[in-house]
PDB file of C-alpha atoms in Angstrom:
ATOM      1  CA  MET A   1     -30.660  81.143 -31.992  1.00  0.00           C
ATOM      2  CA  LYS A   2     -31.863  84.697 -31.911  1.00  0.00           C
ATOM      3  CA  SER A   3     -29.594  87.229 -33.548  1.00  0.00           C
ATOM      4  CA  LYS A   4     -30.336  89.885 -30.905  1.00  0.00           C
ATOM      5  CA  LYS A   5     -28.042  87.954 -28.496  1.00  0.00           C
ATOM      6  CA  MET A   6     -25.046  88.254 -30.799  1.00  0.00           C
ATOM      7  CA  ILE A   7     -23.292  91.576 -31.304  1.00  0.00           C
ATOM      8  CA  LEU A   8     -20.042  92.787 -32.843  1.00  0.00           C
ATOM      9  CA  ILE A   9     -17.862  95.242 -30.943  1.00  0.00           C
ATOM     10  CA  ASP A  10     -14.473  96.691 -31.721  1.00  0.00           C
ATOM     11  CA  LEU A  11     -11.686  94.187 -30.977  1.00  0.00           C
ATOM     12  CA  GLU A  12      -9.601  95.534 -28.118  1.00  0.00           C
ATOM     13  CA  VAL A  13      -6.352  94.568 -26.415  1.00  0.00           C
ATOM     14  CA  ALA A  14      -8.560  93.813 -23.408  1.00  0.00           C
ATOM     15  CA  HIS A  15      -9.797  90.738 -25.347  1.00  0.00           C
ATOM     16  CA  SER A  16      -6.285  89.245 -25.327  1.00  0.00           C
ATOM     17  CA  VAL A  17      -7.001  86.772 -22.551  1.00  0.00           C
ATOM     18  CA  GLU A  18      -9.877  85.159 -24.459  1.00  0.00           C
ATOM     19  CA  PHE A  19      -7.995  85.411 -27.742  1.00  0.00           C
ATOM     20  CA  THR A  20      -4.943  83.655 -26.252  1.00  0.00           C
ATOM     21  CA  GLY A  21      -7.192  80.815 -25.104  1.00  0.00           C
ATOM     22  CA  TRP A  22      -8.702  80.390 -28.566  1.00  0.00           C
ATOM     23  CA  ILE A  23      -5.419  80.161 -30.392  1.00  0.00           C
ATOM     24  CA  ALA A  24      -4.004  77.726 -27.815  1.00  0.00           C
ATOM     25  CA  ASN A  25      -6.687  75.305 -29.041  1.00  0.00           C
ATOM     26  CA  LYS A  26      -5.264  73.566 -32.105  1.00  0.00           C
ATOM     27  CA  GLU A  27      -8.751  72.602 -33.273  1.00  0.00           C
ATOM     28  CA  ALA A  28      -9.880  76.247 -33.191  1.00  0.00           C
ATOM     29  CA  ILE A  29      -6.988  77.460 -35.373  1.00  0.00           C
ATOM     30  CA  LYS A  30      -6.771  74.441 -37.652  1.00  0.00           C
ATOM     31  CA  TYR A  31      -7.905  76.447 -40.685  1.00  0.00           C
ATOM     32  CA  SER A  32      -6.131  79.727 -39.908  1.00  0.00           C
ATOM     33  CA  LEU A  33      -3.188  78.771 -42.108  1.00  0.00           C
ATOM     34  CA  SER A  34      -0.090  79.751 -40.179  1.00  0.00           C
ATOM     35  CA  THR A  35      -1.008  83.048 -38.542  1.00  0.00           C
ATOM     36  CA  PHE A  36      -1.256  81.623 -35.058  1.00  0.00           C
ATOM     37  CA  LEU A  37       1.516  79.046 -35.296  1.00  0.00           C
ATOM     38  CA  PRO A  38       3.823  78.301 -33.573  1.00  0.00           C
ATOM     39  CA  ASP A  39       2.285  78.609 -30.115  1.00  0.00           C
ATOM     40  CA  ARG A  40       1.596  82.241 -29.254  1.00  0.00           C
ATOM     41  CA  ASP A  41       1.417  83.704 -25.745  1.00  0.00           C
ATOM     42  CA  GLU A  42      -0.690  86.557 -24.405  1.00  0.00           C
ATOM     43  CA  LYS A  43       2.143  89.072 -24.939  1.00  0.00           C
ATOM     44  CA  TRP A  44       2.189  88.138 -28.626  1.00  0.00           C
ATOM     45  CA  VAL A  45      -1.625  88.419 -28.775  1.00  0.00           C
ATOM     46  CA  ARG A  46      -1.619  91.895 -27.197  1.00  0.00           C
ATOM     47  CA  SER A  47       0.976  93.016 -29.787  1.00  0.00           C
ATOM     48  CA  PHE A  48      -1.029  91.384 -32.611  1.00  0.00           C
ATOM     49  CA  ILE A  49      -4.254  93.180 -31.582  1.00  0.00           C
ATOM     50  CA  SER A  50      -2.415  96.470 -31.133  1.00  0.00           C
ATOM     51  CA  LEU A  51      -1.031  96.187 -34.663  1.00  0.00           C
ATOM     52  CA  LEU A  52      -4.499  95.356 -36.018  1.00  0.00           C
ATOM     53  CA  LYS A  53      -5.981  98.431 -34.374  1.00  0.00           C
ATOM     54  CA  LYS A  54      -3.326 100.657 -36.037  1.00  0.00           C
ATOM     55  CA  ASN A  55      -3.866  99.112 -39.455  1.00  0.00           C
ATOM     56  CA  THR A  56      -6.117 101.338 -41.549  1.00  0.00           C
ATOM     57  CA  THR A  57      -6.824  98.562 -44.033  1.00  0.00           C
ATOM     58  CA  THR A  58      -8.664  96.349 -41.504  1.00  0.00           C
ATOM     59  CA  TRP A  59     -11.929  96.425 -39.604  1.00  0.00           C
ATOM     60  CA  ASN A  60     -11.674  94.079 -36.600  1.00  0.00           C
ATOM     61  CA  GLN A  61     -14.589  93.026 -34.449  1.00  0.00           C
ATOM     62  CA  ALA A  62     -15.041  90.833 -31.409  1.00  0.00           C
ATOM     63  CA  ILE A  63     -18.011  88.489 -31.587  1.00  0.00           C
ATOM     64  CA  VAL A  64     -19.997  88.667 -28.345  1.00  0.00           C
ATOM     65  CA  PHE A  65     -22.778  86.213 -27.513  1.00  0.00           C
ATOM     66  CA  ASP A  66     -24.760  86.761 -24.308  1.00  0.00           C
ATOM     67  CA  GLY A  67     -21.985  88.871 -22.894  1.00  0.00           C
ATOM     68  CA  THR A  68     -19.204  86.382 -23.684  1.00  0.00           C
ATOM     69  CA  VAL A  69     -16.499  87.140 -26.267  1.00  0.00           C
ATOM     70  CA  VAL A  70     -16.455  84.000 -28.402  1.00  0.00           C
ATOM     71  CA  GLY A  71     -14.428  84.973 -31.483  1.00  0.00           C
ATOM     72  CA  TYR A  72     -13.436  87.693 -33.862  1.00  0.00           C
ATOM     73  CA  CYS A  73     -14.177  88.647 -37.439  1.00  0.00           C
ATOM     74  CA  GLY A  74     -13.970  91.495 -39.838  1.00  0.00           C
ATOM     75  CA  LEU A  75     -12.483  92.740 -43.095  1.00  0.00           C
ATOM     76  CA  ALA A  76      -8.816  92.868 -44.034  1.00  0.00           C
ATOM     77  CA  ASN A  77      -6.977  94.147 -47.078  1.00  0.00           C
ATOM     78  CA  LEU A  78      -9.506  96.962 -47.460  1.00  0.00           C
ATOM     79  CA  SER A  79      -8.934  98.920 -50.645  1.00  0.00           C
ATOM     80  CA  SER A  80     -10.835 102.128 -51.219  1.00  0.00           C
ATOM     81  CA  GLN A  81      -9.450 102.282 -54.758  1.00  0.00           C
ATOM     82  CA  ASN A  82     -10.722  98.794 -55.653  1.00  0.00           C
ATOM     83  CA  ARG A  83     -13.674  99.018 -53.226  1.00  0.00           C
ATOM     84  CA  SER A  84     -12.902  95.535 -51.945  1.00  0.00           C
ATOM     85  CA  GLY A  85     -11.937  93.671 -48.793  1.00  0.00           C
ATOM     86  CA  GLU A  86     -11.237  90.179 -47.490  1.00  0.00           C
ATOM     87  CA  TYR A  87     -13.646  88.624 -44.967  1.00  0.00           C
ATOM     88  CA  TYR A  88     -12.278  86.605 -42.095  1.00  0.00           C
ATOM     89  CA  ILE A  89     -13.726  84.943 -38.986  1.00  0.00           C
ATOM     90  CA  LEU A  90     -12.652  82.771 -36.090  1.00  0.00           C
ATOM     91  CA  ILE A  91     -15.119  81.368 -33.586  1.00  0.00           C
ATOM     92  CA  GLY A  92     -12.520  80.524 -30.964  1.00  0.00           C
ATOM     93  CA  ASP A  93     -14.675  79.217 -28.134  1.00  0.00           C
ATOM     94  CA  GLN A  94     -15.607  75.633 -29.034  1.00  0.00           C
ATOM     95  CA  GLN A  95     -18.811  75.607 -27.016  1.00  0.00           C
ATOM     96  CA  TYR A  96     -20.177  78.113 -29.540  1.00  0.00           C
ATOM     97  CA  TRP A  97     -19.391  76.090 -32.648  1.00  0.00           C
ATOM     98  CA  ASN A  98     -22.197  74.811 -34.867  1.00  0.00           C
ATOM     99  CA  ARG A  99     -24.739  77.262 -33.454  1.00  0.00           C
ATOM    100  CA  GLY A 100     -24.982  79.584 -36.441  1.00  0.00           C
ATOM    101  CA  LEU A 101     -22.946  82.367 -34.860  1.00  0.00           C
ATOM    102  CA  GLY A 102     -20.473  82.510 -37.704  1.00  0.00           C
ATOM    103  CA  THR A 103     -23.230  83.051 -40.210  1.00  0.00           C
ATOM    104  CA  LEU A 104     -24.891  85.700 -38.051  1.00  0.00           C
ATOM    105  CA  ALA A 105     -21.559  87.497 -37.635  1.00  0.00           C
ATOM    106  CA  GLY A 106     -20.888  87.161 -41.360  1.00  0.00           C
ATOM    107  CA  LYS A 107     -24.197  88.853 -42.173  1.00  0.00           C
ATOM    108  CA  LYS A 108     -23.235  91.825 -40.021  1.00  0.00           C
ATOM    109  CA  VAL A 109     -19.722  92.078 -41.531  1.00  0.00           C
ATOM    110  CA  LEU A 110     -21.062  91.907 -45.133  1.00  0.00           C
ATOM    111  CA  GLU A 111     -23.730  94.502 -44.329  1.00  0.00           C
ATOM    112  CA  TYR A 112     -21.074  96.820 -42.898  1.00  0.00           C
ATOM    113  CA  GLY A 113     -18.767  96.224 -45.876  1.00  0.00           C
ATOM    114  CA  PHE A 114     -21.333  96.795 -48.580  1.00  0.00           C
ATOM    115  CA  ARG A 115     -23.641  99.380 -46.958  1.00  0.00           C
ATOM    116  CA  ILE A 116     -21.340 101.418 -44.749  1.00  0.00           C
ATOM    117  CA  LEU A 117     -17.971 101.143 -46.551  1.00  0.00           C
ATOM    118  CA  GLY A 118     -19.522 100.978 -50.019  1.00  0.00           C
ATOM    119  CA  LEU A 119     -17.480  97.961 -51.097  1.00  0.00           C
ATOM    120  CA  HIS A 120     -18.293  96.257 -54.370  1.00  0.00           C
ATOM    121  CA  ARG A 121     -16.433  93.021 -53.619  1.00  0.00           C
ATOM    122  CA  ILE A 122     -15.825  91.022 -50.485  1.00  0.00           C
ATOM    123  CA  TRP A 123     -13.804  87.827 -50.883  1.00  0.00           C
ATOM    124  CA  LEU A 124     -12.280  85.158 -48.693  1.00  0.00           C
ATOM    125  CA  THR A 125     -10.069  82.131 -48.720  1.00  0.00           C
ATOM    126  CA  VAL A 126     -11.051  78.838 -47.095  1.00  0.00           C
ATOM    127  CA  SER A 127      -9.413  75.475 -46.694  1.00  0.00           C
ATOM    128  CA  GLU A 128     -11.183  72.820 -48.683  1.00  0.00           C
ATOM    129  CA  PHE A 129     -11.660  70.611 -45.598  1.00  0.00           C
ATOM    130  CA  ASN A 130     -13.326  73.391 -43.572  1.00  0.00           C
ATOM    131  CA  TYR A 131     -16.805  72.042 -44.322  1.00  0.00           C
ATOM    132  CA  GLY A 132     -18.575  74.098 -41.656  1.00  0.00           C
ATOM    133  CA  GLY A 133     -16.968  77.314 -42.873  1.00  0.00           C
ATOM    134  CA  ILE A 134     -17.827  76.543 -46.490  1.00  0.00           C
ATOM    135  CA  LYS A 135     -21.459  75.873 -45.564  1.00  0.00           C
ATOM    136  CA  SER A 136     -21.651  79.194 -43.688  1.00  0.00           C
ATOM    137  CA  TYR A 137     -19.986  81.085 -46.525  1.00  0.00           C
ATOM    138  CA  GLN A 138     -22.403  79.597 -49.070  1.00  0.00           C
ATOM    139  CA  LYS A 139     -25.328  80.726 -46.860  1.00  0.00           C
ATOM    140  CA  LEU A 140     -23.821  84.222 -46.948  1.00  0.00           C
ATOM    141  CA  GLY A 141     -23.766  84.182 -50.750  1.00  0.00           C
ATOM    142  CA  PHE A 142     -20.078  83.500 -51.387  1.00  0.00           C
ATOM    143  CA  ILE A 143     -19.331  81.401 -54.470  1.00  0.00           C
ATOM    144  CA  GLU A 144     -16.189  79.558 -55.427  1.00  0.00           C
ATOM    145  CA  GLU A 145     -14.203  81.410 -58.055  1.00  0.00           C
ATOM    146  CA  GLY A 146     -11.063  79.317 -58.111  1.00  0.00           C
ATOM    147  CA  ARG A 147      -8.617  77.161 -56.251  1.00  0.00           C
ATOM    148  CA  MET A 148      -5.107  77.917 -55.086  1.00  0.00           C
ATOM    149  CA  LYS A 149      -3.337  74.642 -55.725  1.00  0.00           C
ATOM    150  CA  ASP A 150      -0.844  73.559 -53.015  1.00  0.00           C
ATOM    151  CA  ALA A 151      -1.348  76.915 -51.206  1.00  0.00           C
ATOM    152  CA  CYS A 152      -1.193  75.395 -47.725  1.00  0.00           C
TER     153      CYS A 152
END
């Protein structure tokens, strides 16, 4: 897959239709802890995206591949004092799973975090059974620092 086909753009309320479809798929949100449970409708998604856009401690991007919005990613819990942030990603459209898009998007997010925002630390949490995510995160250079026993 050529990276020039994948871009990140600001997540907008206009993406709520796609977003609602992603979170309606239980497989797509299996590892998102409880953020998108119980079932959420498009009204809830529009409100969720609106709140994200107002939050100054997040950087939220839509993942676009060949003109199709396939997921979202970014940085949350941004701290200028600690120069840190939490990486997150959801490839919501199943037809784009296992194609390397998550890793490509992750590279762009990390580059933005470290080079543009000047962060010193970017961290994440991942469910131990999310093997695809773990593989991608390892490719991006993340290392396991610990485990949160019985966290979810």
